[in-house]
Coordinates of C-alpha atoms in Angstrom, one line a residue:
X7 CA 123.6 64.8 -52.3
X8 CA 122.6 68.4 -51.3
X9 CA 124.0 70.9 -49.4
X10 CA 124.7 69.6 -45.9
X11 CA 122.5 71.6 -42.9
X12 CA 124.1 73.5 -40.6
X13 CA 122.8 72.6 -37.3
X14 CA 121.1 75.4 -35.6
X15 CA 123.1 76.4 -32.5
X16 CA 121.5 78.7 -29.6
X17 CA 124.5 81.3 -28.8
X18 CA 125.6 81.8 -24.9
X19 CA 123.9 85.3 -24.6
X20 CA 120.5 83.8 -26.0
X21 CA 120.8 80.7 -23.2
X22 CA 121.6 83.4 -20.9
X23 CA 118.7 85.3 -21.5
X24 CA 116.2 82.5 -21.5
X25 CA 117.6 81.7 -18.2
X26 CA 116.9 84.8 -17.0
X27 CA 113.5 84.8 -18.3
X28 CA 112.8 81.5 -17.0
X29 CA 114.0 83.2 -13.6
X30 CA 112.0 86.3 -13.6
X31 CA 108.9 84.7 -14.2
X32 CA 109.4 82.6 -11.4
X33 CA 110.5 85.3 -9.4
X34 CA 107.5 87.6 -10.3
X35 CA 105.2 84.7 -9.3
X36 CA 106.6 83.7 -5.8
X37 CA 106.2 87.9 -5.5
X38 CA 103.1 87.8 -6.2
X39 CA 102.1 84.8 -3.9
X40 CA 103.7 86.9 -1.1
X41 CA 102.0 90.1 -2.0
X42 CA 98.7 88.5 -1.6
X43 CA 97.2 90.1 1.5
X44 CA 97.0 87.6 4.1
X45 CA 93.0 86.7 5.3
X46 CA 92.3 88.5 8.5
X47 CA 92.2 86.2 11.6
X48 CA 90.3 86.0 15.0
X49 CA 94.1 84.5 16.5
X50 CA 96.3 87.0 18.4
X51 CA 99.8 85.9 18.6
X52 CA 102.4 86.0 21.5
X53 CA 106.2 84.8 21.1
X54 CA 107.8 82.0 23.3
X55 CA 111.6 81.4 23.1
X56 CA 113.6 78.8 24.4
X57 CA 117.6 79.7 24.0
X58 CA 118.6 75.9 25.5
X59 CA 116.0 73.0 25.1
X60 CA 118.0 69.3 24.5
X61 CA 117.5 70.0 20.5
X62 CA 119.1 73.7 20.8
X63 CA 117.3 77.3 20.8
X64 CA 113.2 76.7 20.1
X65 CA 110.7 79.2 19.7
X66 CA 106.9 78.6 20.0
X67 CA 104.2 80.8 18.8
X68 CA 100.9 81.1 21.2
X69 CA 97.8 82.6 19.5
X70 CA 94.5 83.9 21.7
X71 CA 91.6 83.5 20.7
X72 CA 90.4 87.3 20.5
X73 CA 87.1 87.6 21.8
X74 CA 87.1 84.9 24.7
X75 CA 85.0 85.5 27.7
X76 CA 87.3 87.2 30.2
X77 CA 88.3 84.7 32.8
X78 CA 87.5 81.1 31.0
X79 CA 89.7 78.7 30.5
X80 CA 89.8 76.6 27.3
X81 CA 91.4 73.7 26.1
X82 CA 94.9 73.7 24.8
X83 CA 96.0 72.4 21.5
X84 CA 99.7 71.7 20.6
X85 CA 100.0 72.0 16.6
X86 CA 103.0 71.0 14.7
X87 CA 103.9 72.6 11.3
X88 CA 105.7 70.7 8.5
X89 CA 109.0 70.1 6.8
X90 CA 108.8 73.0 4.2
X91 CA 108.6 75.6 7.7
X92 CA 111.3 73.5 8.9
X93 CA 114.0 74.3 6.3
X94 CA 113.3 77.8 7.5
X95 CA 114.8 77.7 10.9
X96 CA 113.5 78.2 14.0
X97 CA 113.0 81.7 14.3
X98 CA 110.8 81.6 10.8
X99 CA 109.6 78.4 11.0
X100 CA 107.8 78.4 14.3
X101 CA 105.4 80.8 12.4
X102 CA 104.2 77.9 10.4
X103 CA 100.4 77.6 11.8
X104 CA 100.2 81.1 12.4
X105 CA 101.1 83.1 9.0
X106 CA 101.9 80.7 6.6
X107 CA 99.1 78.5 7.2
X108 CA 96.5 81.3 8.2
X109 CA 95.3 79.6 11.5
X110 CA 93.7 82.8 12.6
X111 CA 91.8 82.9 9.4
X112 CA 90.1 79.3 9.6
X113 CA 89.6 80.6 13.2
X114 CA 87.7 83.6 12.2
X115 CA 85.8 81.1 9.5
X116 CA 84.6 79.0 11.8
X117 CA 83.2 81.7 14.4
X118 CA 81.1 83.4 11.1
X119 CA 77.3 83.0 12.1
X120 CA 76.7 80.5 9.2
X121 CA 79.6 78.0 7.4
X122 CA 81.4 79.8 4.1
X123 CA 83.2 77.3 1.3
X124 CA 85.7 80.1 1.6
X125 CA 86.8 78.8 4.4
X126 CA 87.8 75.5 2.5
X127 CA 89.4 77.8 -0.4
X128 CA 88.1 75.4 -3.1
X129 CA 88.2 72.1 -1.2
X130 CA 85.6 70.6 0.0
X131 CA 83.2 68.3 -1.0
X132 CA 79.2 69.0 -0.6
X133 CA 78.2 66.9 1.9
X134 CA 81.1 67.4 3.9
X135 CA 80.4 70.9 4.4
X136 CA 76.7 70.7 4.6
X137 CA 77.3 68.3 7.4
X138 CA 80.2 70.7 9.4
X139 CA 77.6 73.6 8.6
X140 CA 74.3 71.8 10.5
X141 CA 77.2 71.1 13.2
X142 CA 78.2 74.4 13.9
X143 CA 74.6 75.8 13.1
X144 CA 73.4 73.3 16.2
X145 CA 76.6 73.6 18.2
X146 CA 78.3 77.0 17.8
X147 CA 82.3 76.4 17.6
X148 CA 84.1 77.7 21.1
X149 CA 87.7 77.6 20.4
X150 CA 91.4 77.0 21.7
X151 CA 94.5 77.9 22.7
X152 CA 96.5 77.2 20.1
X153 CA 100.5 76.5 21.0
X154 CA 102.4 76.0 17.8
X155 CA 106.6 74.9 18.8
X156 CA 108.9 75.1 15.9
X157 CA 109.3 71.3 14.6
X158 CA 113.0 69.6 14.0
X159 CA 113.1 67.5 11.3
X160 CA 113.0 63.7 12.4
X161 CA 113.5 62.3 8.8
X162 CA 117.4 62.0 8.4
X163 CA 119.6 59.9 10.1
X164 CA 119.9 61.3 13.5
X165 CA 116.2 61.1 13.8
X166 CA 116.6 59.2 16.9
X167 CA 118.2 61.7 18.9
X168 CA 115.8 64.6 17.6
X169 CA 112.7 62.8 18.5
X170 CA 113.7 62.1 21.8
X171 CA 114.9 65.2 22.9
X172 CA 111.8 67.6 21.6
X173 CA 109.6 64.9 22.8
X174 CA 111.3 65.2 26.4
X175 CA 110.7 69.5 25.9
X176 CA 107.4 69.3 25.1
X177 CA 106.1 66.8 27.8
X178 CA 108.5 68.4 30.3
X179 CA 108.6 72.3 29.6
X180 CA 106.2 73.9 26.9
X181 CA 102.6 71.7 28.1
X182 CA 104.1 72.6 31.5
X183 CA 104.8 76.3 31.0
X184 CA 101.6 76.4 28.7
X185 CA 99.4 75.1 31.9
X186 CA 100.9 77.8 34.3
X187 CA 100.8 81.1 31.8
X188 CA 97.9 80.5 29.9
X189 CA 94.0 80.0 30.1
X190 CA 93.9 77.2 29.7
X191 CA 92.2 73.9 31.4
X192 CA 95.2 72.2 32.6
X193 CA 94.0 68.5 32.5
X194 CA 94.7 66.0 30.4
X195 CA 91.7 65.2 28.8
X196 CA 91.6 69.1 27.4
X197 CA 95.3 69.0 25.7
X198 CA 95.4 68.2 22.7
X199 CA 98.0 67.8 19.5
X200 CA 98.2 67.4 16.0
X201 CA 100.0 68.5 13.0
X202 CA 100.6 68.0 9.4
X203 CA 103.1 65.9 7.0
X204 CA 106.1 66.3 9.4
X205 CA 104.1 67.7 12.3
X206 CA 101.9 65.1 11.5
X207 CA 104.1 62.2 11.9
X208 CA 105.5 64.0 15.3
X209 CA 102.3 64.3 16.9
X210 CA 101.4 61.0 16.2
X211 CA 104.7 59.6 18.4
X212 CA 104.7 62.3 21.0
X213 CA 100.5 61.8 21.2
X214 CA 100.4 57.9 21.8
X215 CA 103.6 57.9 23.9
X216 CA 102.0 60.5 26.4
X217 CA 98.7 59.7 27.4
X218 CA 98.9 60.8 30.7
X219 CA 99.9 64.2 29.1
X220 CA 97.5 64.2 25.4
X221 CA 93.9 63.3 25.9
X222 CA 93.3 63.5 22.0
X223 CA 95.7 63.0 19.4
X224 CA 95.3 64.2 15.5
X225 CA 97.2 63.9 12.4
X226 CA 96.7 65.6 8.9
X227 CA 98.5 64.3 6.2
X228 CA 101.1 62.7 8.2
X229 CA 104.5 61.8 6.6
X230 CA 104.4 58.1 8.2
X231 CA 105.8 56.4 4.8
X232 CA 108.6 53.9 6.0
X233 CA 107.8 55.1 9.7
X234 CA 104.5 52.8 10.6
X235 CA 106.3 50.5 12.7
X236 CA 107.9 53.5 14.7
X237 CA 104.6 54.9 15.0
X238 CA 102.9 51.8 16.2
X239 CA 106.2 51.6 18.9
X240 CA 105.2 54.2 20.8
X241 CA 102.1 52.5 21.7
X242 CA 102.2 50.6 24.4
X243 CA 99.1 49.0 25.5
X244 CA 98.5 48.4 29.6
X245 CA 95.1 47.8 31.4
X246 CA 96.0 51.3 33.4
X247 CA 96.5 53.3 29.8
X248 CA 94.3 56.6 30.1
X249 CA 91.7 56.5 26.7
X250 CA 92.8 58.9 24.2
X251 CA 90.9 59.8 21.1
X252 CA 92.6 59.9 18.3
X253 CA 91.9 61.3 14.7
X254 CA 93.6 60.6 11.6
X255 CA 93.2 62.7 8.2
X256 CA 94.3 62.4 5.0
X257 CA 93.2 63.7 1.4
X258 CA 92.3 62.8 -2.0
X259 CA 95.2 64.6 -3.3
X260 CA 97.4 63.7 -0.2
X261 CA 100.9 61.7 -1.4
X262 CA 100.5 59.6 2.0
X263 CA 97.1 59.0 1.8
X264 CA 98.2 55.1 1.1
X265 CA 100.7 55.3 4.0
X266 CA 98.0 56.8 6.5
X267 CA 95.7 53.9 4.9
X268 CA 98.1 51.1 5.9
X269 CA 98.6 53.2 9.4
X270 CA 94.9 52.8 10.2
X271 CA 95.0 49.0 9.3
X272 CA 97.7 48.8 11.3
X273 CA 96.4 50.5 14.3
X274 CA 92.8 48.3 13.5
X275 CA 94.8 44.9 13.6
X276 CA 96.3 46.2 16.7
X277 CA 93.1 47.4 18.7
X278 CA 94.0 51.2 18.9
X279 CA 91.2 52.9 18.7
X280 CA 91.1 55.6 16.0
X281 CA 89.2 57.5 13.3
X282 CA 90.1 58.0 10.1
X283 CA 88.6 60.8 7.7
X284 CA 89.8 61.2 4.1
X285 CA 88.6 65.1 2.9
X286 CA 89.1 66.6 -0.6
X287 CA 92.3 68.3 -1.5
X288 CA 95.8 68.2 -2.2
X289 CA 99.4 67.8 0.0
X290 CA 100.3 71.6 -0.4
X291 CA 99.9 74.8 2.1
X292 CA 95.9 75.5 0.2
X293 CA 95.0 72.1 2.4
X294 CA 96.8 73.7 5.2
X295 CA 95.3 77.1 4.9
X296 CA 91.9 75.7 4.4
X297 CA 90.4 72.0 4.9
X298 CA 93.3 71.3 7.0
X299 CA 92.8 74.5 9.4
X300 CA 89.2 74.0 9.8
X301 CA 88.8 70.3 10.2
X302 CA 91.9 70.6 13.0
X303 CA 90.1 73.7 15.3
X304 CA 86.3 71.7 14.6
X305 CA 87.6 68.8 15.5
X306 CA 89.7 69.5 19.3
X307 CA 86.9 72.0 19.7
X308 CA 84.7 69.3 20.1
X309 CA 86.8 66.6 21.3
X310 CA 88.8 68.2 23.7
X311 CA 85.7 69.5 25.7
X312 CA 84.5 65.5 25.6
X313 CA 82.1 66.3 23.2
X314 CA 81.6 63.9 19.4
X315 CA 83.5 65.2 17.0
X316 CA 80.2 65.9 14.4

């Protein structure tokens, strides 16, 4: 037999210092993702804070569209951010739509006198934006007031409770509050909500519960998986139920998209009425910042003012 082999062994120090390798490049990359300039935006922002609601302190962010006509009123849209903004807290979180999804930017996008695939930041497929672009080309996009609440997180166990209560604060004080302070139309028909993965999933509930309050009702991405029955409960049919319309989106790339599938065969079987719209690109803030931004604003622009979608 020959000499036996020392095994290689990889000393503390060196482990340390590959773990701190490993670290800085991360590190250097998330710094470099927040270094990169955010896109300006047509969306001016104004702070809303609620120190008691019945889920504790809230804050909302409004944002204005810049160069409305002085005096008109548009249509209000409620738009609910997702879990990641939710692990921030209220205070950071609430800024979900607004900075870390670049609202204002889609916004600005979709007021440019011709359509750019910027605006889509890589996703979008050709004749989705050729269509949008003979849209907007035909009829020129108008706008909304955008009012964007921090959202609680309604996937643990006291989900119950949550839900309830910031469903009770946002039919009973921030649409309220939003109809007296802001200009916007303050009928039914012109409010609007919608929002993504988490938000998604909320606006869903609150939407179909309140249809004397939400006209239209949208969803992006939402994080229904396990939740289709609770969705479907809030529901409840009645030959006095004001029509809603009511939008459902989901991705190529999205990790619901086979949960929002089964929600719209759900929601067939039942006789709601509903679209659904699958658009290129993944579950991540790109969708957000781009497809996600622009189909949202298009699409309450146009159905909030009773108008088809495209």
């Amino acid at each position: 037999m020959g000499p036996r082999r020392r095994r290689a062994r990889i000393s503390a120090p060196t482990l340390v210092a590959l773990a701190m390798g490993v670290g800085l490049i991360v590190l250097s990359r998330l710094l470099a993702s927040a270094q990169s300039p955010p896109r300006p935006g047509s969306l001016r922002t104004v702070l809303w804070d609620f120190p008691q609601t019945p889920v504790g302190p809230m804050r909302a962010v409004v944002m204005l569209p810049t160069g409305a006509p002085q005096g008109a009123r548009l249509p209000l849209l409620l738009a609910l951010h997702g879990w990641g903004e939710t692990l921030r807290g209220v205070e950071r979180g609430a800024f979900g739509w607004s900075r870390d999804y670049e609202l204002g930017a889609s916004d600005r996008e979709l007021r440019m006198r011709s359509l750019r695939r910027e605006a889509f930041l890589g996703h979008v497929d050709e004749g989705r934006f050729q269509q949008l672009r003979r849209d907007l080309a035909a009829r020129p996009y108008r706008g909304v007031v955008v009012v964007a609440p921090f959202t609680p997180d309604v996937l643990g166990a006291d989900a119950g409770t949550l839900q309830s209560g910031f469903d009770r604060w946002v039919v009973e004080t921030l649409v309220p509050r939003a109809r007296r302070e802001l200009p916007v139309l303050a009928d039914r028909a012109a409010t609007g909500i919608d929002g993504v993965s988490l938000g998604g999933l909320h606006s869903l509930e609150i939407g179909l519960a309140h249809p004397e309050v939400f006209g239209v009702v949208g969803a992006l991405q939402p994080a229904v998986r396990g939740r289709i029955d609770r969705v479907l409960s809030r529901y409840v049919p009645s030959p006095s139920r004001p029509p809603q319309r009511v939008r459902l989106v989901t991705s190529r790339g999205d990790v619901y998209r086979r949960d929002v599938s089964a929600l719209d065969a759900a929601m067939r079987a039942r006789g709601i009425a509903h679209d659904l719209r699958v658009v290129a690109g993944p579950h991540d803030y790109v969708f957000n910042r781009g497809p996600g931004g622009v189909e949202m604003l298009l699409f309450h622009d146009r159905a909030l003012r009773g108008m088809p979608a495209e």
